[in-house]
Amino acid sequence: MNKILSALLLIGVSAGIVFAAHGGFKDSVNARKSTVAEVLKMNNNAYVLIQGNIVKRLSNDKYSFKDSTGTITVEIDDDKWGGVTAGTQDKLELVGEVEKKYNTTELDVDTVRKL
């Protein structure tokens, strides 16, 4: 029984390493610098860079983000914060992809940088 459990654990750890190694390259230089108002009008999957402030946490990984032109919901997964800690007073630069869902527009964030 212990050999079976050990084998299953080894397989699980190995699979975790394979999944953890999966990644890719996204060049923020190629992201279009935009305002929230512009992003709200863009097509799905547009790659953008916006600057402003998180004004409210909406759920575990969704936030209300605001610049001088408007407010948008942004999704920032835990692994995308890159060690950045921010409050409502901190100006941030977010790079990510526009997501059109039904009648809503959100930004799926790839990188966060404090300015």
PDB file of C-alpha atoms in Angstrom:
ATOM      1  CA  MET A   1       0.000   0.000   0.000  1.00  0.00           C
ATOM      2  CA  ASN A   2       2.837   2.398   0.841  1.00  0.00           C
ATOM      3  CA  LYS A   3       4.467   1.716  -2.537  1.00  0.00           C
ATOM      4  CA  ILE A   4       1.226   2.596  -4.326  1.00  0.00           C
ATOM      5  CA  LEU A   5       0.831   5.809  -2.344  1.00  0.00           C
ATOM      6  CA  SER A   6       4.465   6.714  -2.984  1.00  0.00           C
ATOM      7  CA  ALA A   7       4.044   6.098  -6.717  1.00  0.00           C
ATOM      8  CA  LEU A   8       0.873   8.202  -6.846  1.00  0.00           C
ATOM      9  CA  LEU A   9       2.592  11.013  -4.936  1.00  0.00           C
ATOM     10  CA  LEU A  10       5.572  10.921  -7.308  1.00  0.00           C
ATOM     11  CA  ILE A  11       3.272  11.039 -10.347  1.00  0.00           C
ATOM     12  CA  GLY A  12       1.318  13.948  -8.825  1.00  0.00           C
ATOM     13  CA  VAL A  13       4.480  15.924  -8.045  1.00  0.00           C
ATOM     14  CA  SER A  14       5.861  15.265 -11.528  1.00  0.00           C
ATOM     15  CA  ALA A  15       2.610  16.417 -13.142  1.00  0.00           C
ATOM     16  CA  GLY A  16       2.683  19.557 -10.983  1.00  0.00           C
ATOM     17  CA  ILE A  17       6.177  20.369 -12.219  1.00  0.00           C
ATOM     18  CA  VAL A  18       5.069  19.995 -15.829  1.00  0.00           C
ATOM     19  CA  PHE A  19       2.071  22.280 -15.321  1.00  0.00           C
ATOM     20  CA  ALA A  20       4.111  24.831 -13.360  1.00  0.00           C
ATOM     21  CA  ALA A  21       6.666  25.002 -16.161  1.00  0.00           C
ATOM     22  CA  HIS A  22       3.983  25.941 -18.721  1.00  0.00           C
ATOM     23  CA  GLY A  23       4.163  29.595 -19.620  1.00  0.00           C
ATOM     24  CA  GLY A  24       4.732  32.035 -22.394  1.00  0.00           C
ATOM     25  CA  PHE A  25       5.983  35.452 -23.359  1.00  0.00           C
ATOM     26  CA  LYS A  26       3.852  38.543 -23.551  1.00  0.00           C
ATOM     27  CA  ASP A  27       5.642  41.735 -24.490  1.00  0.00           C
ATOM     28  CA  SER A  28       4.199  44.738 -22.651  1.00  0.00           C
ATOM     29  CA  VAL A  29       6.042  46.955 -25.136  1.00  0.00           C
ATOM     30  CA  ASN A  30       3.529  45.809 -27.759  1.00  0.00           C
ATOM     31  CA  ALA A  31       0.566  46.581 -25.523  1.00  0.00           C
ATOM     32  CA  ARG A  32      -1.358  49.631 -26.709  1.00  0.00           C
ATOM     33  CA  LYS A  33      -1.314  52.399 -24.081  1.00  0.00           C
ATOM     34  CA  SER A  34      -4.962  53.237 -23.562  1.00  0.00           C
ATOM     35  CA  THR A  35      -7.477  54.848 -21.269  1.00  0.00           C
ATOM     36  CA  VAL A  36     -10.309  53.008 -19.584  1.00  0.00           C
ATOM     37  CA  ALA A  37     -12.794  54.754 -21.905  1.00  0.00           C
ATOM     38  CA  GLU A  38     -10.884  53.469 -24.942  1.00  0.00           C
ATOM     39  CA  VAL A  39     -10.619  49.936 -23.542  1.00  0.00           C
ATOM     40  CA  LEU A  40     -14.392  49.805 -23.007  1.00  0.00           C
ATOM     41  CA  LYS A  41     -14.833  50.343 -26.780  1.00  0.00           C
ATOM     42  CA  MET A  42     -12.151  47.876 -27.935  1.00  0.00           C
ATOM     43  CA  ASN A  43     -12.595  44.450 -29.463  1.00  0.00           C
ATOM     44  CA  ASN A  44     -12.132  41.215 -27.542  1.00  0.00           C
ATOM     45  CA  ASN A  45      -8.502  40.109 -27.029  1.00  0.00           C
ATOM     46  CA  ALA A  46      -6.978  43.571 -27.634  1.00  0.00           C
ATOM     47  CA  TYR A  47      -3.694  43.793 -25.687  1.00  0.00           C
ATOM     48  CA  VAL A  48      -3.529  47.032 -23.705  1.00  0.00           C
ATOM     49  CA  LEU A  49      -1.708  48.972 -21.018  1.00  0.00           C
ATOM     50  CA  ILE A  50      -3.686  51.217 -18.667  1.00  0.00           C
ATOM     51  CA  GLN A  51      -2.699  53.391 -15.723  1.00  0.00           C
ATOM     52  CA  GLY A  52      -4.808  54.349 -12.736  1.00  0.00           C
ATOM     53  CA  ASN A  53      -5.933  53.096  -9.348  1.00  0.00           C
ATOM     54  CA  ILE A  54      -7.769  50.132  -7.927  1.00  0.00           C
ATOM     55  CA  VAL A  55     -10.661  51.685  -6.030  1.00  0.00           C
ATOM     56  CA  LYS A  56     -12.431  48.586  -4.729  1.00  0.00           C
ATOM     57  CA  ARG A  57     -12.112  44.818  -4.441  1.00  0.00           C
ATOM     58  CA  LEU A  58     -15.167  43.182  -5.994  1.00  0.00           C
ATOM     59  CA  SER A  59     -14.333  39.507  -5.344  1.00  0.00           C
ATOM     60  CA  ASN A  60     -11.330  37.259  -4.779  1.00  0.00           C
ATOM     61  CA  ASP A  61      -9.545  38.277  -8.000  1.00  0.00           C
ATOM     62  CA  LYS A  62     -11.739  41.045  -9.453  1.00  0.00           C
ATOM     63  CA  TYR A  63     -11.276  44.741  -8.783  1.00  0.00           C
ATOM     64  CA  SER A  64     -12.775  48.041  -9.832  1.00  0.00           C
ATOM     65  CA  PHE A  65     -10.054  50.050 -11.616  1.00  0.00           C
ATOM     66  CA  LYS A  66     -10.348  53.759 -12.373  1.00  0.00           C
ATOM     67  CA  ASP A  67      -8.511  56.376 -14.394  1.00  0.00           C
ATOM     68  CA  SER A  68      -9.570  59.918 -15.305  1.00  0.00           C
ATOM     69  CA  THR A  69     -11.820  58.602 -18.118  1.00  0.00           C
ATOM     70  CA  GLY A  70     -13.827  55.900 -16.371  1.00  0.00           C
ATOM     71  CA  THR A  71     -14.003  52.659 -14.423  1.00  0.00           C
ATOM     72  CA  ILE A  72     -13.545  49.036 -15.542  1.00  0.00           C
ATOM     73  CA  THR A  73     -13.523  45.656 -13.822  1.00  0.00           C
ATOM     74  CA  VAL A  74     -10.104  44.011 -13.912  1.00  0.00           C
ATOM     75  CA  GLU A  75      -9.252  40.403 -13.095  1.00  0.00           C
ATOM     76  CA  ILE A  76      -5.862  39.922 -11.433  1.00  0.00           C
ATOM     77  CA  ASP A  77      -5.047  36.330 -10.507  1.00  0.00           C
ATOM     78  CA  ASP A  78      -2.800  35.879  -7.471  1.00  0.00           C
ATOM     79  CA  ASP A  79       0.167  34.808  -9.600  1.00  0.00           C
ATOM     80  CA  LYS A  80      -0.027  38.010 -11.695  1.00  0.00           C
ATOM     81  CA  TRP A  81       0.719  40.434  -8.843  1.00  0.00           C
ATOM     82  CA  GLY A  82       4.450  39.701  -9.042  1.00  0.00           C
ATOM     83  CA  GLY A  83       5.061  40.735  -5.441  1.00  0.00           C
ATOM     84  CA  VAL A  84       3.361  44.130  -5.839  1.00  0.00           C
ATOM     85  CA  THR A  85       1.370  45.326  -2.842  1.00  0.00           C
ATOM     86  CA  ALA A  86      -0.993  48.205  -3.551  1.00  0.00           C
ATOM     87  CA  GLY A  87      -3.714  50.243  -1.932  1.00  0.00           C
ATOM     88  CA  THR A  88      -6.302  52.615  -3.352  1.00  0.00           C
ATOM     89  CA  GLN A  89      -3.823  55.512  -3.244  1.00  0.00           C
ATOM     90  CA  ASP A  90      -1.198  53.707  -5.366  1.00  0.00           C
ATOM     91  CA  LYS A  91      -1.055  54.411  -9.098  1.00  0.00           C
ATOM     92  CA  LEU A  92      -0.667  51.187 -11.054  1.00  0.00           C
ATOM     93  CA  GLU A  93       0.130  50.156 -14.586  1.00  0.00           C
ATOM     94  CA  LEU A  94      -1.805  47.109 -15.762  1.00  0.00           C
ATOM     95  CA  VAL A  95      -1.107  45.166 -18.949  1.00  0.00           C
ATOM     96  CA  GLY A  96      -3.607  42.624 -20.179  1.00  0.00           C
ATOM     97  CA  GLU A  97      -6.228  41.460 -22.636  1.00  0.00           C
ATOM     98  CA  VAL A  98      -9.670  42.916 -23.150  1.00  0.00           C
ATOM     99  CA  GLU A  99     -12.423  40.363 -22.458  1.00  0.00           C
ATOM    100  CA  LYS A 100     -15.876  40.956 -23.873  1.00  0.00           C
ATOM    101  CA  LYS A 101     -18.497  38.812 -22.127  1.00  0.00           C
ATOM    102  CA  TYR A 102     -22.146  39.292 -22.935  1.00  0.00           C
ATOM    103  CA  ASN A 103     -22.731  42.999 -22.264  1.00  0.00           C
ATOM    104  CA  THR A 104     -19.625  43.577 -20.134  1.00  0.00           C
ATOM    105  CA  THR A 105     -16.021  44.461 -20.820  1.00  0.00           C
ATOM    106  CA  GLU A 106     -13.243  43.456 -18.418  1.00  0.00           C
ATOM    107  CA  LEU A 107      -9.465  43.425 -18.479  1.00  0.00           C
ATOM    108  CA  ASP A 108      -7.714  40.106 -17.811  1.00  0.00           C
ATOM    109  CA  VAL A 109      -4.440  41.352 -16.334  1.00  0.00           C
ATOM    110  CA  ASP A 110      -1.077  39.760 -17.148  1.00  0.00           C
ATOM    111  CA  THR A 111       1.240  42.140 -15.298  1.00  0.00           C
ATOM    112  CA  VAL A 112       0.946  44.690 -12.506  1.00  0.00           C
ATOM    113  CA  ARG A 113       3.472  47.447 -11.883  1.00  0.00           C
ATOM    114  CA  LYS A 114       3.367  50.149  -9.231  1.00  0.00           C
ATOM    115  CA  LEU A 115       4.243  53.593 -10.603  1.00  0.00           C
TER     116      LEU A 115
END
